[in-house]
mmCIF file of C-alpha atoms and ligand atoms in Angstrom:
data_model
loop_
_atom_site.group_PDB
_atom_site.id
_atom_site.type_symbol
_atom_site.label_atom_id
_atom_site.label_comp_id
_atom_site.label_asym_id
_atom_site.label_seq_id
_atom_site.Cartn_x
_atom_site.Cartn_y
_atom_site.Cartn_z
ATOM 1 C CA UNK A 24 0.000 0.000 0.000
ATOM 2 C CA UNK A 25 1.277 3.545 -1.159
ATOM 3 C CA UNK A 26 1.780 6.047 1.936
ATOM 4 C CA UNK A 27 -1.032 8.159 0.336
ATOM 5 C CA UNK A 28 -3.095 4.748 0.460
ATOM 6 C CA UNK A 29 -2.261 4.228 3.693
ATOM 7 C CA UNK A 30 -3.212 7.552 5.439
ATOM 8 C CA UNK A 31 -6.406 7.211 3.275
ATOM 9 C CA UNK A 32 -7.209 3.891 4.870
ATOM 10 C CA UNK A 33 -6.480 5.511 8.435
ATOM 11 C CA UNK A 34 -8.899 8.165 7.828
ATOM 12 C CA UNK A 35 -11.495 5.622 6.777
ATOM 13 C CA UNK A 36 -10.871 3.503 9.778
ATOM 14 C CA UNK A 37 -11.041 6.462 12.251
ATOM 15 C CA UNK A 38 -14.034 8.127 11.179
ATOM 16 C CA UNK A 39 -15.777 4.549 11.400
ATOM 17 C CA UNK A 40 -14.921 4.235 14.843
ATOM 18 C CA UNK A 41 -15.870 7.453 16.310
ATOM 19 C CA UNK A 42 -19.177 6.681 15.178
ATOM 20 C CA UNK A 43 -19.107 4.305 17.629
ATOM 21 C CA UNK A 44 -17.296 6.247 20.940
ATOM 22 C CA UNK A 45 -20.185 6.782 23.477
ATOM 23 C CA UNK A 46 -18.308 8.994 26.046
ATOM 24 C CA UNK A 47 -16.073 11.872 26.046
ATOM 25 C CA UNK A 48 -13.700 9.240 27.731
ATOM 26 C CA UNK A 49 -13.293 6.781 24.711
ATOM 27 C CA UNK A 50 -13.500 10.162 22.450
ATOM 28 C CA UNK A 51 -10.326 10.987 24.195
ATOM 29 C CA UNK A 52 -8.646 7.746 23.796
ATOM 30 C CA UNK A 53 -9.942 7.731 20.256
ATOM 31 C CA UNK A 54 -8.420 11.367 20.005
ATOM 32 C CA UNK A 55 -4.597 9.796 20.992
ATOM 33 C CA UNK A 56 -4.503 6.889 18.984
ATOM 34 C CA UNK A 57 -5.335 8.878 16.100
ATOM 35 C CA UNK A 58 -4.661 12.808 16.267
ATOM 36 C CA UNK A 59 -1.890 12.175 19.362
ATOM 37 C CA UNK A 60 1.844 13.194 18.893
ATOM 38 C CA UNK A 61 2.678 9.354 18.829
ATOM 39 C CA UNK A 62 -0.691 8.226 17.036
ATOM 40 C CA UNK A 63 -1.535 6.594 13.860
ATOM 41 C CA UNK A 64 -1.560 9.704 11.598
ATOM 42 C CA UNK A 65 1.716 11.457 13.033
ATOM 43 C CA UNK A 66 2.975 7.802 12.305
ATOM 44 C CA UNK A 67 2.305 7.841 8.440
ATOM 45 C CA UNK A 68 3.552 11.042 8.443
ATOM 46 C CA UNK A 69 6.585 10.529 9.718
ATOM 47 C CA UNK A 70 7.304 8.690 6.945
ATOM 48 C CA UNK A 71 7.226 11.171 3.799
ATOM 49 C CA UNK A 72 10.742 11.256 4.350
ATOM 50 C CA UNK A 73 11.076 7.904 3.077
ATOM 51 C CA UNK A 74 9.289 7.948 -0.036
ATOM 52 C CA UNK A 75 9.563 9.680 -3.910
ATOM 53 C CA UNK A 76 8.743 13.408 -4.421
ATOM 54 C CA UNK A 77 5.697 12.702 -6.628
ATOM 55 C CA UNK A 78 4.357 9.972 -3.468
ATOM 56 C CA UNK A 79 5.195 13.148 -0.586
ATOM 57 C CA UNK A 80 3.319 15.630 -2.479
ATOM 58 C CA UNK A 81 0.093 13.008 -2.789
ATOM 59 C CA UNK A 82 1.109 11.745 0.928
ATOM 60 C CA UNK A 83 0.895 15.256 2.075
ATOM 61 C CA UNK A 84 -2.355 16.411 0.502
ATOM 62 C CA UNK A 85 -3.764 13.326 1.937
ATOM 63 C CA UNK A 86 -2.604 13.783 5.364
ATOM 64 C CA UNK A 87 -4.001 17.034 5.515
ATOM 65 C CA UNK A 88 -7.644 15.993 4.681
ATOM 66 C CA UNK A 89 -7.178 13.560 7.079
ATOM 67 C CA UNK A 90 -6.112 15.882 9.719
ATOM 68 C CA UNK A 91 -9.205 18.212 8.899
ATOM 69 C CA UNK A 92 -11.617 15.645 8.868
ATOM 70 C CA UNK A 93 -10.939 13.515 12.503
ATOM 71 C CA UNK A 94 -10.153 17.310 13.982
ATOM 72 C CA UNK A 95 -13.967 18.223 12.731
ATOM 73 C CA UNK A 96 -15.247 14.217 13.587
ATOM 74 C CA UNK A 97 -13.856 15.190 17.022
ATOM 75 C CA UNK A 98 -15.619 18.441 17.429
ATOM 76 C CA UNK A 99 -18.551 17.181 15.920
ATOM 77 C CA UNK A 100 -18.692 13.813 18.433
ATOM 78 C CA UNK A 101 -17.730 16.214 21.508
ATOM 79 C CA UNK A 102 -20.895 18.540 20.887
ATOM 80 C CA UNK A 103 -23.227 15.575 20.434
ATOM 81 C CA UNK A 104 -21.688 13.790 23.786
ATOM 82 C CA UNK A 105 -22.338 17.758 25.763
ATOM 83 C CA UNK A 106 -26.104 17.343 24.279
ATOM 84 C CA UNK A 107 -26.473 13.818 25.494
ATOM 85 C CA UNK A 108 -25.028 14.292 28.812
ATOM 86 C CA UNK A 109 -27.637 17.268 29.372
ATOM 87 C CA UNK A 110 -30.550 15.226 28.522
ATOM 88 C CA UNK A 111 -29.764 12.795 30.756
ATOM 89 C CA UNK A 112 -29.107 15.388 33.813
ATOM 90 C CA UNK A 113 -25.515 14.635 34.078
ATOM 91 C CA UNK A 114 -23.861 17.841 36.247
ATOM 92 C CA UNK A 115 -22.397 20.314 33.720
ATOM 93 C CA UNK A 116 -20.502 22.756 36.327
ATOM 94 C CA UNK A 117 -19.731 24.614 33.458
ATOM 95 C CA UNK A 118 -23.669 26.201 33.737
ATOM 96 C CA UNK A 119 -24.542 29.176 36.199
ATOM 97 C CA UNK A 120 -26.180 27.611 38.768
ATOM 98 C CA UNK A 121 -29.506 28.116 40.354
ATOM 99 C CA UNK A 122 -30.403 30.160 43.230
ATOM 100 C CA UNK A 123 -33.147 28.652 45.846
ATOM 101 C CA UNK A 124 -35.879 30.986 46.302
ATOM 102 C CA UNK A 125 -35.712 31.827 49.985
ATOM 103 C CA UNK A 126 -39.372 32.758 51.833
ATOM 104 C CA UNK A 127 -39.167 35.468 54.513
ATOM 105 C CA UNK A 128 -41.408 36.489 56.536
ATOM 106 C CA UNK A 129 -45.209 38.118 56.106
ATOM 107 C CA UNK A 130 -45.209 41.958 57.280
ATOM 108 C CA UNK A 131 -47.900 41.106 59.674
ATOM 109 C CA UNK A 132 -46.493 38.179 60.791
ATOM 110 C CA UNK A 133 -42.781 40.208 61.380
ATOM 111 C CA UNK A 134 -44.478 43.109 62.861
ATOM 112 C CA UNK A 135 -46.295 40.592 65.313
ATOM 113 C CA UNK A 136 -42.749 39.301 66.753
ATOM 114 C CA UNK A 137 -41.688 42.797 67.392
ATOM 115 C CA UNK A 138 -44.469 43.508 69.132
ATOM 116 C CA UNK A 139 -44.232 40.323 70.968
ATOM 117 C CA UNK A 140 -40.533 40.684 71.847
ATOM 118 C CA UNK A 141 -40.874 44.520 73.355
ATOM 119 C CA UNK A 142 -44.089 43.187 75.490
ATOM 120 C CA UNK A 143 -42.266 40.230 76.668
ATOM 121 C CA UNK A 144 -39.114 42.301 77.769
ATOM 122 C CA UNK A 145 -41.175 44.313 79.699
ATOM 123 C CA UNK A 146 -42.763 41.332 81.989
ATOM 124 C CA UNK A 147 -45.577 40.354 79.505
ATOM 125 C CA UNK A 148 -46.202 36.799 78.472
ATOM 126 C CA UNK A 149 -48.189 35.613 75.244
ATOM 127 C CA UNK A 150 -51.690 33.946 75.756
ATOM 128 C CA UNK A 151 -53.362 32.949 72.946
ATOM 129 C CA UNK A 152 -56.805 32.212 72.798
ATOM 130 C CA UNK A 153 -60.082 30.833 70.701
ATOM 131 C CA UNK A 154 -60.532 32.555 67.336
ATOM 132 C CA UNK A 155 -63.848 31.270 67.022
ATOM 133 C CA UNK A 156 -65.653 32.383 69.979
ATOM 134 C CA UNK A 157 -69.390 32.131 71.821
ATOM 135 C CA UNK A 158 -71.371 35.436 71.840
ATOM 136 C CA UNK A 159 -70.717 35.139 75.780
ATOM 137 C CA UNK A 160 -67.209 35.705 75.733
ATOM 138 C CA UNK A 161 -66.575 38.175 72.974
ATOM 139 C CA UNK A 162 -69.766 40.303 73.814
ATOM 140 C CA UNK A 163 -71.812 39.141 77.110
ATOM 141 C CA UNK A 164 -68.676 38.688 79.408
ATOM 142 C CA UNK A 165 -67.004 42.070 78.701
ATOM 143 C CA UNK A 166 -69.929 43.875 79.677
ATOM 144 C CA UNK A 167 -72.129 43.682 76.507
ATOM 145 C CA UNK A 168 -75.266 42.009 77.302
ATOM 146 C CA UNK A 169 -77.261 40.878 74.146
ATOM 147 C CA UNK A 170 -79.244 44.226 72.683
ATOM 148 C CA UNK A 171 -76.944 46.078 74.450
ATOM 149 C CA UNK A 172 -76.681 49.184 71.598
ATOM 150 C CA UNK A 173 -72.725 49.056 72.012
ATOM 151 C CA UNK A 174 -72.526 45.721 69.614
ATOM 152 C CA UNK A 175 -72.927 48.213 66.743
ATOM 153 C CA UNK A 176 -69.162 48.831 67.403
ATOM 154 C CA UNK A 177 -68.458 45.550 65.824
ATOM 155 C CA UNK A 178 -70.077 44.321 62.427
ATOM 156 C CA UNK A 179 -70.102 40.819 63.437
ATOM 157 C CA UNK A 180 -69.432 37.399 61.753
ATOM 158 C CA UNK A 181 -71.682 34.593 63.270
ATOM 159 C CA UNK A 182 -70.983 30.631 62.693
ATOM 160 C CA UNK A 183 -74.637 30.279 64.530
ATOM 161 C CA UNK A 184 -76.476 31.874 66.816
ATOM 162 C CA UNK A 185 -74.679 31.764 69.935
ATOM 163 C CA UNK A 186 -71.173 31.438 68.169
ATOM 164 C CA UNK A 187 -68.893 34.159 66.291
ATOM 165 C CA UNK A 188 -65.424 35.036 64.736
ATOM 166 C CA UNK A 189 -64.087 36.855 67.361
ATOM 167 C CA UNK A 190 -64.565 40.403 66.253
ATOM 168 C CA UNK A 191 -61.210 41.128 69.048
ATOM 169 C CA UNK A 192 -59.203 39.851 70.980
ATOM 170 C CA UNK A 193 -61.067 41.369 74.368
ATOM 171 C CA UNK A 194 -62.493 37.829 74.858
ATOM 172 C CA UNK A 195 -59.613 36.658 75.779
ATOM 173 C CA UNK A 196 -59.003 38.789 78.573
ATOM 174 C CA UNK A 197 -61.232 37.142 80.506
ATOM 175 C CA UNK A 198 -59.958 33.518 79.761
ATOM 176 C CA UNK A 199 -56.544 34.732 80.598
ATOM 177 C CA UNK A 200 -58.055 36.203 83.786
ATOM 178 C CA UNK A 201 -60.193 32.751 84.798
ATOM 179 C CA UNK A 202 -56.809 30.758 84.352
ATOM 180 C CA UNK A 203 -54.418 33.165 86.440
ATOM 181 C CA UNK A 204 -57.020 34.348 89.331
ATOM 182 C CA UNK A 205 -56.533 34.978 92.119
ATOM 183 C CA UNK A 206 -52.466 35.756 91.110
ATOM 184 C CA UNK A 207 -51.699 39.519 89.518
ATOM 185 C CA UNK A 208 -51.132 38.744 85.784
ATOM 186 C CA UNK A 209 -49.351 40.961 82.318
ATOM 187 C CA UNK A 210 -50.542 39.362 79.530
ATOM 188 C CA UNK A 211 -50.767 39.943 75.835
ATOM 189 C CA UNK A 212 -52.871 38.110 73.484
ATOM 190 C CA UNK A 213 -52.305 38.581 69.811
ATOM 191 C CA UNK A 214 -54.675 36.865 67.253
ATOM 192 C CA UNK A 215 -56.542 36.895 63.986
ATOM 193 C CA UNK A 216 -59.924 39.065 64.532
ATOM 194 C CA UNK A 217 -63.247 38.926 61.984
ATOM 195 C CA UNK A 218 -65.881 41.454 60.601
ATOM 196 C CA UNK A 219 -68.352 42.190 58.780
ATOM 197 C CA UNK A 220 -67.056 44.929 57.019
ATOM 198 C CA UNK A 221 -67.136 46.777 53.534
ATOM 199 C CA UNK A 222 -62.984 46.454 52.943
ATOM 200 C CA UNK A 223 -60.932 49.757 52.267
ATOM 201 C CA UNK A 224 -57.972 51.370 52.849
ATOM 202 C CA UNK A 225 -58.032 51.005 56.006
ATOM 203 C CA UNK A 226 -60.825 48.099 56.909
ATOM 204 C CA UNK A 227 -60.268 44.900 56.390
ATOM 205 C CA UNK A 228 -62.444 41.855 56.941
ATOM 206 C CA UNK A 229 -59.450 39.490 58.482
ATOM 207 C CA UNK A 230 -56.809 41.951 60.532
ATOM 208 C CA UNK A 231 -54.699 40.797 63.812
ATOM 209 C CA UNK A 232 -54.789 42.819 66.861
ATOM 210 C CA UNK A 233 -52.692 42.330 70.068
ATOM 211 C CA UNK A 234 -54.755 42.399 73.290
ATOM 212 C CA UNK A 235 -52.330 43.520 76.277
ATOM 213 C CA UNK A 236 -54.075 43.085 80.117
ATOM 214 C CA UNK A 237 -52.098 43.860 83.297
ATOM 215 C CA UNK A 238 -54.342 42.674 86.731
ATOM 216 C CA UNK A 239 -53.175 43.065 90.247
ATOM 217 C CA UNK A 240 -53.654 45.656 92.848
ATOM 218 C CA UNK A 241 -52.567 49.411 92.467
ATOM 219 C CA UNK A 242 -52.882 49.101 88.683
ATOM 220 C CA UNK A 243 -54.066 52.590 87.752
ATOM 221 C CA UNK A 244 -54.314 54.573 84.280
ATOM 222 C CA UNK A 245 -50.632 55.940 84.594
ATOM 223 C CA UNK A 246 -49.197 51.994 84.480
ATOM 224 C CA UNK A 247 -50.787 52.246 81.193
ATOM 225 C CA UNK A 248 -49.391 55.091 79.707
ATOM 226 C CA UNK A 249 -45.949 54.372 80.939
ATOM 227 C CA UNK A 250 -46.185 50.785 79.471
ATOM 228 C CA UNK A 251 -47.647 52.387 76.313
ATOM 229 C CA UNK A 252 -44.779 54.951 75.780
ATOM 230 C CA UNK A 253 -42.125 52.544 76.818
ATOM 231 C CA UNK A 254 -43.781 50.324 73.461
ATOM 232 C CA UNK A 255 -44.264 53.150 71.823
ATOM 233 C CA UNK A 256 -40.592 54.295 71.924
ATOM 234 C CA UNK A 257 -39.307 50.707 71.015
ATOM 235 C CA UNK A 258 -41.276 50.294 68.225
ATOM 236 C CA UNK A 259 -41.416 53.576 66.576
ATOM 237 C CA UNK A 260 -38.497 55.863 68.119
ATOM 238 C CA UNK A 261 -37.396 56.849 71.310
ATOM 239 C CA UNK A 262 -38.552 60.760 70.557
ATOM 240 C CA UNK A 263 -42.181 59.665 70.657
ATOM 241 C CA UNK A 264 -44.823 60.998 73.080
ATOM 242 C CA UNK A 265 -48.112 59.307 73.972
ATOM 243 C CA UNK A 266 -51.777 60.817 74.939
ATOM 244 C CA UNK A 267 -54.706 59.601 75.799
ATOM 245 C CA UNK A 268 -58.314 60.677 74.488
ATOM 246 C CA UNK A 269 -61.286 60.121 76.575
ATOM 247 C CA UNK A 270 -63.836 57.311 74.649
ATOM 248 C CA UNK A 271 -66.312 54.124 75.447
ATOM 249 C CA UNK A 272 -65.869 50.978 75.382
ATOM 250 C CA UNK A 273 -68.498 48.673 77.943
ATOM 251 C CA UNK A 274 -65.591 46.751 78.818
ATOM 252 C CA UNK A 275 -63.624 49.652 80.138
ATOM 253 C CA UNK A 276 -64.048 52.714 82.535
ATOM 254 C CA UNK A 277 -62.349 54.863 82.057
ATOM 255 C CA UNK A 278 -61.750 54.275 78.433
ATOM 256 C CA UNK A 279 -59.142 56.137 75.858
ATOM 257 C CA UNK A 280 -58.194 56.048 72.776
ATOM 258 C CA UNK A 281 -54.447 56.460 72.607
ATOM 259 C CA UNK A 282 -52.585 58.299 70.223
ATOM 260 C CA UNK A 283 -48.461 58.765 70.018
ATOM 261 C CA UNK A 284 -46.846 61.612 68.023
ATOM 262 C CA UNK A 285 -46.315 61.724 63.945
ATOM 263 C CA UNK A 286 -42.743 61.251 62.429
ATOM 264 C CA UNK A 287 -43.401 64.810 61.213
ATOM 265 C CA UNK A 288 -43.762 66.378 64.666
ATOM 266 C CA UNK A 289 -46.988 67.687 63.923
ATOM 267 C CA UNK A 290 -45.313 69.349 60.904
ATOM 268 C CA UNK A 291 -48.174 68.649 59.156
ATOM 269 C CA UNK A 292 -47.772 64.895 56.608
ATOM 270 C CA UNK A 293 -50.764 62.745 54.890
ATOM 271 C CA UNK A 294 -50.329 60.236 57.609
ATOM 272 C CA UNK A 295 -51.538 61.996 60.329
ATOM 273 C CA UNK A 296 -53.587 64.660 58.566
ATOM 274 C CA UNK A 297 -51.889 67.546 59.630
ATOM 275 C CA UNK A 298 -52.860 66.847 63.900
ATOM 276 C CA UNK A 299 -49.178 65.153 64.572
ATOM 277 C CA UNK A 300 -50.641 62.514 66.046
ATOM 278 C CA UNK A 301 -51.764 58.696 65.090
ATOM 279 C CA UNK A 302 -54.118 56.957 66.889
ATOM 280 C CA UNK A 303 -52.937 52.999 67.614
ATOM 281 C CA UNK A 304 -55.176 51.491 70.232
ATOM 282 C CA UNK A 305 -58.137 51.549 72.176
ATOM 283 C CA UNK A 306 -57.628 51.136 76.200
ATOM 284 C CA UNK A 307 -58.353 52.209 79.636
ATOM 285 C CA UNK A 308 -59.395 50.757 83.037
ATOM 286 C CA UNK A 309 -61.282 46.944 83.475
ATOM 287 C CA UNK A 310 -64.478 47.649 83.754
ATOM 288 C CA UNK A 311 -65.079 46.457 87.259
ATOM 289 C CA UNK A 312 -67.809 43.654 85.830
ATOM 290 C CA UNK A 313 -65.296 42.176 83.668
ATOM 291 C CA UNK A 314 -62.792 42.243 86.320
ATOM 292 C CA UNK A 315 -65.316 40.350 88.631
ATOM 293 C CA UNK A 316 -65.723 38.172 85.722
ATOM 294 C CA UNK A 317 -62.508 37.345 85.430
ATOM 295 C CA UNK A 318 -62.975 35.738 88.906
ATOM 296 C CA UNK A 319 -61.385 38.679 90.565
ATOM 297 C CA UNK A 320 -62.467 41.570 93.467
ATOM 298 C CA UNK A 321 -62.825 44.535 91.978
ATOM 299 C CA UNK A 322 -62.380 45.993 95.536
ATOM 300 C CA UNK A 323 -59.262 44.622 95.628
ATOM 301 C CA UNK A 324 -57.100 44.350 92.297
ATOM 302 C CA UNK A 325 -57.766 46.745 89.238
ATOM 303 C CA UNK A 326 -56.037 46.193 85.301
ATOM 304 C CA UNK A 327 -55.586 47.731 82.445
ATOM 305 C CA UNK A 328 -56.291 46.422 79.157
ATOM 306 C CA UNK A 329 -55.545 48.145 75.415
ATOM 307 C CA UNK A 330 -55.950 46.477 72.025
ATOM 308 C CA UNK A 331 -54.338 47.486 68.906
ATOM 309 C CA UNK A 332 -54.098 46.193 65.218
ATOM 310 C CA UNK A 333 -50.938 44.482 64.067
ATOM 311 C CA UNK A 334 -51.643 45.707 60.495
ATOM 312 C CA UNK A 335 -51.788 49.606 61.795
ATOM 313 C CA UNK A 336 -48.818 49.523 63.260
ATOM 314 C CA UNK A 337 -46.871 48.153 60.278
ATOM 315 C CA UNK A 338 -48.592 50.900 58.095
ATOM 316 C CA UNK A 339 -47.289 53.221 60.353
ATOM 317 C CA UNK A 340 -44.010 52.401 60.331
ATOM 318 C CA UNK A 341 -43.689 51.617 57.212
ATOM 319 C CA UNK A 342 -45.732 54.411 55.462
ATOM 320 C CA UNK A 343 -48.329 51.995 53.708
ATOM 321 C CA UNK A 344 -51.180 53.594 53.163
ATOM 322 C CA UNK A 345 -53.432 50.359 52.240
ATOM 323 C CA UNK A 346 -54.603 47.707 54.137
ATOM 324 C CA UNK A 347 -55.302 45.702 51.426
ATOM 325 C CA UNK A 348 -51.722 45.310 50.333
ATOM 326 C CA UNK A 349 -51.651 42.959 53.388
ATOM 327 C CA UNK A 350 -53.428 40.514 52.254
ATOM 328 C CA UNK A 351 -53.355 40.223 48.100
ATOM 329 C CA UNK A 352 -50.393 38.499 47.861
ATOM 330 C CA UNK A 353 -48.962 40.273 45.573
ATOM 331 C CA UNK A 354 -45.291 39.152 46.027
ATOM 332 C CA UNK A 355 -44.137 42.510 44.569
ATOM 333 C CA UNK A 356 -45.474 44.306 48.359
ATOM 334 C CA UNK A 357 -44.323 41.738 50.561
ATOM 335 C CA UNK A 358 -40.577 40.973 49.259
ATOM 336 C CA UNK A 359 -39.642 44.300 49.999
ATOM 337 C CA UNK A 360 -40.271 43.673 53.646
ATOM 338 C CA UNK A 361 -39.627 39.451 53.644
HETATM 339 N N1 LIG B 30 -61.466 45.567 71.728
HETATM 340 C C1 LIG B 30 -61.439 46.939 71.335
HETATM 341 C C2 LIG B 30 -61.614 47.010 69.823
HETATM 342 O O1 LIG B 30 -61.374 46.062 69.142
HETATM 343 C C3 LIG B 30 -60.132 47.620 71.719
HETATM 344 C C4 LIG B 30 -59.940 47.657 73.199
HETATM 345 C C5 LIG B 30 -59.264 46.634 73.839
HETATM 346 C C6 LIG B 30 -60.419 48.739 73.937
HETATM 347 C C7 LIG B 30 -59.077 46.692 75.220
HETATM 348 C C8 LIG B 30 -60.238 48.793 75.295
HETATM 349 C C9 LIG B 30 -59.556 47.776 75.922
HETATM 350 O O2 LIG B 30 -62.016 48.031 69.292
#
């Protein structure tokens, strides 16, 4: 066989047997024996030396080919082996990788531990209590006998007759107070509250509140503004002032509504209408019914109770001016605070 024979027959025999290579591990060993320094082409070539002009020019021509067509046989097997490697999930560390998606937190549910942690360094435990309630505890108990005109307050939700979404979490001041009486007790209870309510800006028909209840004796309405600043200062800045408005609720006497002082400084903003101040919670003094309710002596211990919504006080201190963000889940609102 001629040398220009012979490289012919190489190329023939090489491209025949990549068809059969079926990793890039046998393409590589494929590669050496016939494209390596020491391999079957470099081989024939070594030996134009050897033979007539007329047989190195044809040798040459044909080693060349052959070069150019195993080089593109090898390019053409490596791409196919990449394809078939990807299909079949193989790791390719040569792709960016993927980044989990990482869940935070809800704003309600973020602005609920805050309030739980500065209550809780300040003496108070968490109580937690029915959502679905009878109409004795979250009306007739706290001073609200059935007709009594003071219901209006709260567009109610009823499962049946006798049995309600909790429209607060007041009702669970007095199951707090049945389980600690006679001993002096700070609790707050936080919890999902229902109502029957055209939703706005600022209604909505699910919202949380966070009950807080102090009971012992010498309680008066000055342990409740001291506690309130104290949160108040925590939560929204240490500059901010507290004051209480005279109001009703049946379930308190005195009652207030309690207000603490606008980022602006009464500067005048949207949030707080110009006044400089924001109203957060309802409170006052246990009525002395629903203290004796709560298995106590009104004689002898007095409380304090206040109860404020979880989704106010992350509008406020966030500057949201919707309450219906809260709930839409619309991940583009609740990222920016997960
Ligand atoms: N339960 C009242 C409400 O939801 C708030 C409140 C709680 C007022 C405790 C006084 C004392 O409107």
């Amino acid at each position: 066989m001629s040398l220009p024979e012979q490289i012919l027959a190489i190329q023939s025999a090489a491209l025949e047997q990549v068809t059969t290579v079926g990793s890039v591990r046998d393409l590589e060993d494929w590669r050496v024996r016939y494209l390596g320094r020491k391999g079957e082409l470099a081989g024939a070539i070594s030996q134009l030396g050897a033979v007539s002009s007329d047989e190195r020019r044809a040798a040459g021509q044909a080693a060349n080919g052959a070069k150019a067509a195993l080089q593109e046989a090898h390019s053409a097997k490596l791409a196919e082996l990449k394809v078939s490697a990807k299909q079949d999930n193989a790791l390719d560390v040569t792709l960016p990788g993927i980044a989990p998606v990482v869940g935070g937190l809800h704003l309600t549910r973020h602005t609920l531990y805050e309030i739980i942690r500065i209550f809780t360094g300040m003496g108070f435990t968490v109580f937690e209590t029915n959502e679905v309630e009878s109409d004795e505890y979250n009306f007739g108990l706290l001073n609200l006998p059935p007709d009594h005109p003071a219901r209006d307050m709260w567009d109610t939700m009823y499962v049946s007759d006798d049995v309600v979404l909790r429209t607060h979490t007041s009702p669970g001041q007095i199951r707090a107070m049945r389980q600690f009486n006679p001993e002096p007790l700070r609790v707050i209870l936080p919890g999902k509250c229902h109502r029957y309510e055209a939703v706005d800006a600022s209604h909505e028909s699910m919202f949380y509140q966070v009950e807080g209840l102090a009971v012992g004796e010498g309680i008066t309405l000055a342990s409740l503004k001291g506690v309130f600043e104290a949160f108040a200062q925590q939560m929204f800045g240490s500059d901010r002032k507290v004051r209480f408005r005279g109001s009703y609720f049946p379930f308190t006497e005195p009652s207030v509504e309690i207000d603490i002082t606008c980022n602006c400084l009464g500067a005048g903003c949207a949030v707080c209408k110009g006044t400089g101040w924001l109203e957060v919670s309802g409170g006052g003094m246990v009525h002395p019914t629903v203290v004796r309710n709560g298995g106590y002596d009104p004689d002898i211990v007095s409380g304090f109770a206040f109860g404020m919504g979880v989704e106010r006080n992350a509008m406020l201190r966030h500057g949201i001016d919707d309450i219906r963000h809260f709930y839409a889940n619309d991940l583009r609102f609740l990222k920016q605070f997960a």
